[in-house]
Coordinates of C-alpha atoms in Angstrom, one line a residue:
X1 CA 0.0 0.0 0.0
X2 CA 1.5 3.5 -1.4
X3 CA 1.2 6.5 0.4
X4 CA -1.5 7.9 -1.0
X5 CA -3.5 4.6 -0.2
X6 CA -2.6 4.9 3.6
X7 CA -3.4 8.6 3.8
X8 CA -7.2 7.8 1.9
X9 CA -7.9 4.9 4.5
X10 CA -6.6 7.2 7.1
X11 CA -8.6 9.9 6.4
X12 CA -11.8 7.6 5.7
X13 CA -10.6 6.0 9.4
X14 CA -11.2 9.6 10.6
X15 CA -14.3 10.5 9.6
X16 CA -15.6 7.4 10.8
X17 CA -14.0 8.4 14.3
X18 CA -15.5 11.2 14.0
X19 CA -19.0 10.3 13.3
X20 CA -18.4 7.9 15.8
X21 CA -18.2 10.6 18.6
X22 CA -21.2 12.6 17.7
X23 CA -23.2 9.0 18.0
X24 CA -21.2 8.7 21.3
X25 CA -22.4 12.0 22.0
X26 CA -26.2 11.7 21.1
X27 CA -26.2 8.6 23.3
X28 CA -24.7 10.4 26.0
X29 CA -27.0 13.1 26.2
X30 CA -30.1 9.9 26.4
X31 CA -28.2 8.0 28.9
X32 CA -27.9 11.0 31.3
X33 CA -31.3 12.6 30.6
X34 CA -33.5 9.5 31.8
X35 CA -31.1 7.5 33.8
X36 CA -30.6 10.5 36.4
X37 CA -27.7 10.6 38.6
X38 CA -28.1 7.1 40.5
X39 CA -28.3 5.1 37.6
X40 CA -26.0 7.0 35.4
X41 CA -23.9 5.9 38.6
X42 CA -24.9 2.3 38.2
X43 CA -24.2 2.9 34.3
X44 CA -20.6 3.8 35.2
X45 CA -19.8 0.9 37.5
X46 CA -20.9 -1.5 35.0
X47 CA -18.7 0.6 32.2
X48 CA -15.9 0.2 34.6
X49 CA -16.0 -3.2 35.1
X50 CA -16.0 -4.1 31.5
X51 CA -12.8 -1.1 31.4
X52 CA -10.8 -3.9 33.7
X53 CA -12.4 -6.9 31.8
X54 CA -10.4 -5.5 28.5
X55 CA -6.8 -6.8 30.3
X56 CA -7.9 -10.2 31.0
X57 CA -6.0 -11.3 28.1
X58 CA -2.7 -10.6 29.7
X59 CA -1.3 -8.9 26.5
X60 CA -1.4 -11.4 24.6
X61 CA -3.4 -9.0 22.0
X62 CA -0.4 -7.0 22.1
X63 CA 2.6 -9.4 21.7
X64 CA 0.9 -10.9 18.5
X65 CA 0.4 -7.6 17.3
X66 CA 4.3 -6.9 17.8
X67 CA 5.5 -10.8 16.8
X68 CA 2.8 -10.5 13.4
X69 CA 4.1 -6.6 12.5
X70 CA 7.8 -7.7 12.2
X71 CA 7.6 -11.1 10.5
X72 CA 4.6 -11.0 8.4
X73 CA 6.6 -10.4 5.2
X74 CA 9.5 -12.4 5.6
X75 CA 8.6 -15.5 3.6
X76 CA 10.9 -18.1 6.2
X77 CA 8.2 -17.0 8.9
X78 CA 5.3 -17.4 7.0
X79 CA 4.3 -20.5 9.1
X80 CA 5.8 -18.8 12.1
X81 CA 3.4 -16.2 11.7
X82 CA 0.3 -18.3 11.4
X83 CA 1.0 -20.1 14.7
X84 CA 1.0 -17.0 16.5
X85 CA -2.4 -15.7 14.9
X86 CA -3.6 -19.2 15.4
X87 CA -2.0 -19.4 19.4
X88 CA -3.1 -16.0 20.3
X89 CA -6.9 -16.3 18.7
X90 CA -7.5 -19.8 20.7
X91 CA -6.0 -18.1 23.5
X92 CA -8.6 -15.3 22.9
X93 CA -11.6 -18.0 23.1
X94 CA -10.2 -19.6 25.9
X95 CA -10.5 -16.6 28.0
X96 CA -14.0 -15.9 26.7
X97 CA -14.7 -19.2 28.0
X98 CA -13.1 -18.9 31.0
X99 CA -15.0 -15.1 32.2
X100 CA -18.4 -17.2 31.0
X101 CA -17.5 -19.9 34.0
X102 CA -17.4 -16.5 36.0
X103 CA -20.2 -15.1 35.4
X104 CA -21.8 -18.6 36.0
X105 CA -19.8 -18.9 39.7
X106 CA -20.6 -15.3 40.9
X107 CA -24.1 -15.8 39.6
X108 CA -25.2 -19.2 41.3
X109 CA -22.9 -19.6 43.9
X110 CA -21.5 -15.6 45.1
X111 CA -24.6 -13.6 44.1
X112 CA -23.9 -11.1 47.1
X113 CA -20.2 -11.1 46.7
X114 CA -20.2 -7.7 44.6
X115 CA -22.5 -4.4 43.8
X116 CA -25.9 -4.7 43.4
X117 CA -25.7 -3.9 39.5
X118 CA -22.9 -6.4 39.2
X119 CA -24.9 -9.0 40.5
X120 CA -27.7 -8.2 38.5
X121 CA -26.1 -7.6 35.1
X122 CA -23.5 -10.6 35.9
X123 CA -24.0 -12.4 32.8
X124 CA -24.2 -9.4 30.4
X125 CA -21.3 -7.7 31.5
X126 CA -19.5 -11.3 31.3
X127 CA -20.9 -11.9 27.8
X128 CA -20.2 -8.4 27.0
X129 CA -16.4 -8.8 28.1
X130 CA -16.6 -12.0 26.2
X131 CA -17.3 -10.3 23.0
X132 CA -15.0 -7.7 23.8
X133 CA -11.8 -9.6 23.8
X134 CA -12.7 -11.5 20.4
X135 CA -13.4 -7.8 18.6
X136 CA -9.9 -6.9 20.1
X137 CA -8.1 -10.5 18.0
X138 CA -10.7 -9.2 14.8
X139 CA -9.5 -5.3 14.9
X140 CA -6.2 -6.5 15.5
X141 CA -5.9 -9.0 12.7
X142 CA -7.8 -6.5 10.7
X143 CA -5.2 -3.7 11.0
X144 CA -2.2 -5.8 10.5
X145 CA -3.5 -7.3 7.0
X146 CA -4.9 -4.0 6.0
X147 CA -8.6 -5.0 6.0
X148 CA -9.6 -0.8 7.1
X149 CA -12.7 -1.3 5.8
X150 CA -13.6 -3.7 8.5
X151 CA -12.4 -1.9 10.9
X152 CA -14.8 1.2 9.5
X153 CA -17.6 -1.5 9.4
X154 CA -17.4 -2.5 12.9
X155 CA -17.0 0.6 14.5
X156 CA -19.9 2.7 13.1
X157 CA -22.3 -0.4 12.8
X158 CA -22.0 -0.9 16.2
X159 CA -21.9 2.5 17.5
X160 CA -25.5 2.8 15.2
X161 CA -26.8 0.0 16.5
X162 CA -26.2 0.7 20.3
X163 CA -27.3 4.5 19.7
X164 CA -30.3 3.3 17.7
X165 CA -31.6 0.8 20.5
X166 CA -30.7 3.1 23.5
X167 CA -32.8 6.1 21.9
X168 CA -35.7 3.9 21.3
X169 CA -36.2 1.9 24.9
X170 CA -34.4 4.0 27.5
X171 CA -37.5 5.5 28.1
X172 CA -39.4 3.2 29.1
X173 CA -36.8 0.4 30.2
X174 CA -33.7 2.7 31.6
X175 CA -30.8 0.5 32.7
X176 CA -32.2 -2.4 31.2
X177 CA -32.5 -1.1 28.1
X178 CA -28.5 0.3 27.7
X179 CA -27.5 -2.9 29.1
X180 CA -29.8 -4.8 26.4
X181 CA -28.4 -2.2 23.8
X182 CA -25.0 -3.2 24.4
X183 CA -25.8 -6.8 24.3
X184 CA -27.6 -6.6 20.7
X185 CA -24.3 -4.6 19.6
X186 CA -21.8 -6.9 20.9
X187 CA -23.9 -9.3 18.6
X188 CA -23.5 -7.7 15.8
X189 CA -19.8 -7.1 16.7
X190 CA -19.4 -11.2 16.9
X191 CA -20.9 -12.0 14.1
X192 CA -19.2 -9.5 12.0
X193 CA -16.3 -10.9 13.7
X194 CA -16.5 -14.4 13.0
X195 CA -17.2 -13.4 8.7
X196 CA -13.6 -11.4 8.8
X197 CA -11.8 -14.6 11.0
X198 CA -13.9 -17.6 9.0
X199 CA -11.3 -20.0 7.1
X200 CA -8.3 -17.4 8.5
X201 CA -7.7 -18.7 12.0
X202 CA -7.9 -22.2 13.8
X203 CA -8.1 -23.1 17.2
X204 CA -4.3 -24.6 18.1
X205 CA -2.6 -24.2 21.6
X206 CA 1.3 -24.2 21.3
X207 CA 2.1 -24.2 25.3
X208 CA 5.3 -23.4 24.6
X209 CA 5.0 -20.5 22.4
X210 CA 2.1 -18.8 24.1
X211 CA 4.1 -18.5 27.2
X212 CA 6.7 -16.9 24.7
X213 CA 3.9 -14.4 23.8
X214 CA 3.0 -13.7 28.0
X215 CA 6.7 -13.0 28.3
X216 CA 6.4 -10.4 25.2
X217 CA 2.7 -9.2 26.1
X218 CA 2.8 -8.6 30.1
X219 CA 5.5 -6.0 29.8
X220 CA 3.7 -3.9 27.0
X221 CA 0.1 -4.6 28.8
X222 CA 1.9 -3.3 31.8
X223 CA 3.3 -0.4 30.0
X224 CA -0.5 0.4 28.8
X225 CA -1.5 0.4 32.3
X226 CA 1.2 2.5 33.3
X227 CA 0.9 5.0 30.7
X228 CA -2.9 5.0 31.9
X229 CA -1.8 5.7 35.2
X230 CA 0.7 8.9 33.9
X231 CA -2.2 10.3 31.6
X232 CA -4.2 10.6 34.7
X233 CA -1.9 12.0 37.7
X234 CA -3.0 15.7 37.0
X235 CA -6.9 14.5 37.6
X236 CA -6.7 12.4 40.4
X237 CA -4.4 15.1 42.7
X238 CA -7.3 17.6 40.5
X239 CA -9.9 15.6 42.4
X240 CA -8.5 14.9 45.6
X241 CA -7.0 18.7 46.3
X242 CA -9.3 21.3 44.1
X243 CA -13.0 21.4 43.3
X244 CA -15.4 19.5 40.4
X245 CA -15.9 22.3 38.3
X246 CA -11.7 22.7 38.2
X247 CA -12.1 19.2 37.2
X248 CA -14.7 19.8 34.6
X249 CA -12.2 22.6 33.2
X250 CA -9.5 20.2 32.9
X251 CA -11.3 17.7 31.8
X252 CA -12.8 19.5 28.3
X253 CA -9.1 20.7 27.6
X254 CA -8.1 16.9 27.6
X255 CA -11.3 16.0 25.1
X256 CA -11.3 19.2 22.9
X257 CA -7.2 18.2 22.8
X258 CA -8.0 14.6 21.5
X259 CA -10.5 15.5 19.0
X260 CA -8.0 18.4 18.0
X261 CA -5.6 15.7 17.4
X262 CA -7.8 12.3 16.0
X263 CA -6.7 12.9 12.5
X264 CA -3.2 11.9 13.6
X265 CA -4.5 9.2 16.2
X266 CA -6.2 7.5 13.3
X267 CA -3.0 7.7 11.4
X268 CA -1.2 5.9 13.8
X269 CA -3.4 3.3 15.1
X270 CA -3.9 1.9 11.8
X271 CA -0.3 1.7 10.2
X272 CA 1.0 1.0 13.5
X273 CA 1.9 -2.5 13.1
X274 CA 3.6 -1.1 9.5
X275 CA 5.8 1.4 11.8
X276 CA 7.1 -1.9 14.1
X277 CA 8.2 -3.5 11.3
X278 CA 9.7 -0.7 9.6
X279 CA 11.9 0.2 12.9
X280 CA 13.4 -3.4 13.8
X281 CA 16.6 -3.6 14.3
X282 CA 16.7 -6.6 12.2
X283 CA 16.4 -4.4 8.8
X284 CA 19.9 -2.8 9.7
X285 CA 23.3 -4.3 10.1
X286 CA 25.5 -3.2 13.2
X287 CA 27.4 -0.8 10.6
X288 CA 23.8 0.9 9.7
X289 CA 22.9 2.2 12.9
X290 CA 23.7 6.2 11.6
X291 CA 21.2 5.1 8.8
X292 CA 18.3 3.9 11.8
X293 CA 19.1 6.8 13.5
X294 CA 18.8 8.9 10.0
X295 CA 15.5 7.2 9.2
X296 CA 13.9 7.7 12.8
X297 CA 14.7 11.5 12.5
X298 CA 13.3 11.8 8.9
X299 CA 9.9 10.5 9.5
X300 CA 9.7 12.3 12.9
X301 CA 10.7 15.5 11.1
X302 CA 8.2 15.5 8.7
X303 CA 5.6 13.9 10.7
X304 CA 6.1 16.9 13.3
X305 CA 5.4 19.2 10.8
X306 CA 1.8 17.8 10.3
X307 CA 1.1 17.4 14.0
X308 CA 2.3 21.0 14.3
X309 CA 0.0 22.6 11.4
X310 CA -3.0 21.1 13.2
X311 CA -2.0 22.3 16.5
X312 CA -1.3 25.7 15.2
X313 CA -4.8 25.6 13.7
X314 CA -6.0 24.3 17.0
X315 CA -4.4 26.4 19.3
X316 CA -5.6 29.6 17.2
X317 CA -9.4 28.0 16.8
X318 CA -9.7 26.9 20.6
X319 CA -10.9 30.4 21.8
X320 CA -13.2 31.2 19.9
X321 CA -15.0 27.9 19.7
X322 CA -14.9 27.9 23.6
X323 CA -16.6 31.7 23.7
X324 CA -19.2 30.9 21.3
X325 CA -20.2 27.2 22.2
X326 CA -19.6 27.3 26.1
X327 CA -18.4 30.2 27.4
X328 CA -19.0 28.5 30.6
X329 CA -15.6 26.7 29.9
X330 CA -13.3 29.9 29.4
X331 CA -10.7 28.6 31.5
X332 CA -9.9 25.7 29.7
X333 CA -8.5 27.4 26.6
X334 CA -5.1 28.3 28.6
X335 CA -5.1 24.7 29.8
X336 CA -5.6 23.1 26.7
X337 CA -2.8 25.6 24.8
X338 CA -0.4 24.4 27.6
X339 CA -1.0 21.0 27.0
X340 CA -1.0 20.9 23.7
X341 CA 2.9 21.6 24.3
X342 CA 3.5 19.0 25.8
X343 CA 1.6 16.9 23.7
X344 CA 3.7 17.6 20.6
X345 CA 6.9 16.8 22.1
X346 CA 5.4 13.3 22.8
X347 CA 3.7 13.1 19.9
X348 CA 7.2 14.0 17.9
X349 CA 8.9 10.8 19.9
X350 CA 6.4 8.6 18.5
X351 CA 8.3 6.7 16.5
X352 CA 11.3 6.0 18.6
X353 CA 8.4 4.7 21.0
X354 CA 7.8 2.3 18.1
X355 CA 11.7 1.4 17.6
X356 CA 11.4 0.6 21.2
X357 CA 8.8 -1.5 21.1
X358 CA 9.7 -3.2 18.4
X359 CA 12.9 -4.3 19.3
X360 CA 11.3 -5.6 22.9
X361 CA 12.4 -2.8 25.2
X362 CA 9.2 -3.1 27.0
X363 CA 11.1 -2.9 30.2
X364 CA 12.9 0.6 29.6
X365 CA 9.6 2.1 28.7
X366 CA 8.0 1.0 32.2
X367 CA 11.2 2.9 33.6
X368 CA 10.8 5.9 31.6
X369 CA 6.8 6.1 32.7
X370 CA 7.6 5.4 36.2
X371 CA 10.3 8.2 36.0
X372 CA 7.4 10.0 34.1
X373 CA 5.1 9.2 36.5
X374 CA 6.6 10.1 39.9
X375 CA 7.5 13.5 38.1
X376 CA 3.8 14.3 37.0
X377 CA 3.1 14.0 40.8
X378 CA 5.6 15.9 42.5
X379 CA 5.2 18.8 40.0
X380 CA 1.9 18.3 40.2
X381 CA 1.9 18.2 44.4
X382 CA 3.9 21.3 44.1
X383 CA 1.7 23.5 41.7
X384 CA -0.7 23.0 44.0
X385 CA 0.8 23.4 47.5
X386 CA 2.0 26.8 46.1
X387 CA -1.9 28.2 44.8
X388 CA -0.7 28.1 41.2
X389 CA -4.3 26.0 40.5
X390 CA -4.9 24.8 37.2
X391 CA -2.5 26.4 34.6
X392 CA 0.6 25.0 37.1
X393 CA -0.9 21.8 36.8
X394 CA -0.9 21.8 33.0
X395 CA 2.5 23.3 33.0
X396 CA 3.5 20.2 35.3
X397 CA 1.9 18.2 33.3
X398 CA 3.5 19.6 29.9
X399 CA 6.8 19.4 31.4
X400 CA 6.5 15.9 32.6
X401 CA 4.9 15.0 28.6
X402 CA 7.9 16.5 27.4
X403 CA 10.4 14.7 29.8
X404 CA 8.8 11.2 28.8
X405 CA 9.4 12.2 24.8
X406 CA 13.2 13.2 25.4
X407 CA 13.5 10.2 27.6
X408 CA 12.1 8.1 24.5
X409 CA 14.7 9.5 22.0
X410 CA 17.8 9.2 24.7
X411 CA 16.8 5.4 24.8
X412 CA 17.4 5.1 21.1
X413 CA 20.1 7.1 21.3
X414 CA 22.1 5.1 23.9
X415 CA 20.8 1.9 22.2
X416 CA 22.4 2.6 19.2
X417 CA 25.9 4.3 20.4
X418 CA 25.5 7.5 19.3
X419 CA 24.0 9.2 22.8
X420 CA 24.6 12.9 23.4
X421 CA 23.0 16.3 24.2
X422 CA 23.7 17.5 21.1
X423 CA 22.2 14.9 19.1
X424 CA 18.9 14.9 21.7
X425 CA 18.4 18.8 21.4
X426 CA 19.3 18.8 17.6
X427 CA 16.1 16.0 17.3
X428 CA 13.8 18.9 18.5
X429 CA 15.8 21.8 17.5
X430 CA 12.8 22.7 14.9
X431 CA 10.0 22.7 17.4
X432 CA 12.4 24.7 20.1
X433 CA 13.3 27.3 17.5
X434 CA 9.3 27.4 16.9
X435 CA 8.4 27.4 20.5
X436 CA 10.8 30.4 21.3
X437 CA 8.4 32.7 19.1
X438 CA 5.3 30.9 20.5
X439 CA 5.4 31.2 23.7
X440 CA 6.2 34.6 24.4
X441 CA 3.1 35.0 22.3
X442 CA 0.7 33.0 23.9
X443 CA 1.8 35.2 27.3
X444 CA 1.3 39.1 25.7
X445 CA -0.6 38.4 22.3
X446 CA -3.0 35.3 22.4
X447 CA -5.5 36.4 20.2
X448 CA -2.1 37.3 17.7
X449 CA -1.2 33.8 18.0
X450 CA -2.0 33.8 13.8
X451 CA 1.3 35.2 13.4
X452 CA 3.4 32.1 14.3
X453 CA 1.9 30.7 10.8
X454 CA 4.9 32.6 8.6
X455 CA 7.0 31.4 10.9
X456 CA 5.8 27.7 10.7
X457 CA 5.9 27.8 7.4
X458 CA 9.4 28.6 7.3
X459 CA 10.8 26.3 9.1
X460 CA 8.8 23.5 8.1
X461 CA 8.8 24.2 4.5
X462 CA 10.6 21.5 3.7
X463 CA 9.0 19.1 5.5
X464 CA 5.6 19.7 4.2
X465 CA 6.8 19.5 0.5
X466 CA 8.2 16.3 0.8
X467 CA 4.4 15.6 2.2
X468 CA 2.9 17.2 -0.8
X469 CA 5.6 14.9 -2.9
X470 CA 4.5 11.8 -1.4
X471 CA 0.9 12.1 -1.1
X472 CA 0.2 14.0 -4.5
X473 CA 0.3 12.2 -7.6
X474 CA 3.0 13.2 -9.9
X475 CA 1.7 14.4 -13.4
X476 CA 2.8 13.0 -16.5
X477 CA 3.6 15.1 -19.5

């Protein structure tokens, strides 16, 4: 698939994303409207349960993803390759299996044991989780054979369906009727499932080798967790030390951000398993390691200059989209301009996250987040304790983003024997340069900040025409 093929599906991807959150949003405005606040409460215990229920595969999910990316196209694994589809798919079954023998034990035998709602929805949630870890083998399998439209199909069908159902019963049915939604969608997801899997997959246990793919997938499940846990510092000290509507502040500057920056999510979850396998170490002799290090900077380079002409646009729109749509909510422009900072710089690492990954350093990312981590809180702690409220907590939070990129790009660096200060800074030296107009800026001239576009554009010229001479077609004479 050319470049102009990946940026289509990518773009298709986001649109469906996108339509995706405004059925997300209708739904949302149903749910809380007739549920009322103790059974939206009930709502969200049951969400969170099924939130947890998503790791019970102990990463397996995400060690064939990584084994799949980097050997699918050499021929000599070819068989290697369908063992571990094969391997991690039964694996996948045998866990939906094994949460149905839950649901049965909890129901018949430790009905009191949990929340009320748990014991009552005990086998929906369970048959719910059960779908849940078979769409996560489909999606998976999906993405690494390039099968987008799948993907497309699943997600909005779904989404449809669950809206559709939700609208039409809450009235009258409330809890039961979300819960009943969910189970008619995760119907649909299985079945949609099992048409993309038919003929592809067979059940096949290889002891030995699925223990090879716990070894691979507990670190990187733990580093999902962990990253979890580093995304959400700022909130939890938010909640425990200031006030909900601080919270609420903080919280629409983290979703406006996200849907500010899908297009590149989209981007990146779906040629993911493309970027592992680009950024082995197994494409480059020991004598190549200048050309990794040249090829990691290249693509984060020009991918940098995309992710910072949709911030720019962002960052400039933010205001007035706030003011006119809820002006309730003026603070969080400021926080959301601050974390969008700090957002780039990790966003600009992304790839040496993928070298990382791909080459199995699992256990240096968990350092880097705990490093990460324990920052975010002790800035964090401090901004705080000192009255700075929220903007010090985005700039903690920023700071500590930023810390977890350069951390990232030293990694590679030392893994490759060509570490130094020089080299980190030089990797950002772009975005620095940028930032040194910005800022200043954003402190005496927000609603000037238009006039970092020349400045953009200068800087990044060359990045975004080798965009325009990959994604354009060339015309003949």
């Amino acid at each position: 698939m050319n470049s102009r093929e990946l940026l289509k599906s990518s773009l298709f991807y986001t649109v469906v994303q996108y339509l995706v959150l405004g059925i997300g949003f209708v739904r949302g405005l149903f749910t809380a409207k007739y549920l009322g606040p103790a059974l939206m409460g009930s709502y969200g215990l049951v969400t969170l349960i099924l939130e947890y229920l998503r790791f019970s595969n102990l990463g397996i999910s995400n060690a064939m993803n990584l084994e799949v990316s980097v050997n699918k196209n050499k021929a000599e694994k070819s068989a290697y390759v369908q063992n571990v589809i094969n391997n991690a798919f039964s694996y996948m079954v045998v866990i939906a299996l094994l949460l149905g023998a839950v649901a049965v034990v909890f129901h018949f035998f430790a009905p009191g044991f949990a929340a009320a709602e748990f014991s009552k929805y005990t086998f929906a949630i369970f048959f719910i989780g059960m779908v849940g870890q078979i769409k996560v083998f489909a999606v998976l399998y999906a993405r690494l054979f390039d099968k987008y439209r799948f993907i497309n199909l699943i997600e909005l069908a779904s989404a449809v369906v669950l809206c559709l159902l939700v609208v039409l019963f809450i009235a009258d049915y409330q809890l039961n009727a979300v819960i009943g939604s969910m189970i008619a969608s995760s119907l649909l997801t299985l079945s949609l499932c099992l048409v993309l899997i038919h003929r592809k997959v067979s059940l096949h246990i290889d002891w030995r080798l699925l223990r090879k793919l716990a070894t691979i997938g507990i670190p990187l499940l733990l580093c999902v967790l962990f990253e979890k846990v580093f995304q959400t510092v700022d909130r939890m000290l938010i909640v425990r030390f200031l006030t909900r509507e601080d919270l609420g502040f903080f919280t629409l500057a983290y979703t406006v951000l996200s849907n500010t920056l899908v297009v590149l999510s989209s981007f990146t979850f779906l040629n993911y398993p493309k970027f592992l396998e680009r950024f082995n170490m197994s494409n480059y002799s020991g004598e190549a390691r200048d050309r990794l290090w040249h090829d990691l900077k290249r693509y984060s380079t020009v991918y940098s200059g995309v992710i910072i002409a949709i911030a720019l646009i962002g960052l400039i729109l933010v205001e007035p989209f706030i003011k006119i749509l809820l002006p309730a909510y003026g603070p969080s422009i400021v926080i959301y301009r601050i974390l969008m900072i700090g957002s780039i710089f990790e966003m600009i690492s992304y790839f040496a996250g993928a070298y990382l990954v791909s080459n199995k350093y699992q256990n240096l990312i968990l350092w880097m987040l705990a490093i990460s981590t324990l920052t975010s809180l002790v800035l964090n702690y401090f901004a705080i304790h000192m009255g700075w409220g929220l903007v010090g907590i985005a700039v903690a939070t920023s700071f500590s983003m930023s810390l977890y990129a350069a951390l990232k790009i030293g990694f590679v660096l030392a893994k490759i024997g060509t570490f130094s200060l020089l080299r980190l800074t030089d990797f950002y030296k772009k975005y620095i340069l940028l930032l040194a107009f910005v800022i200043p800026v954003l402190l005496w001239l927000p609603a000037h900040l238009y006039l970092a576009m020349p400045v953009f554009l200068v800087l990044y010229l060359s990045e975004l025409l080798e965009v325009k001479r990959r994604l354009l077609p060339v015309k003949s004479r």
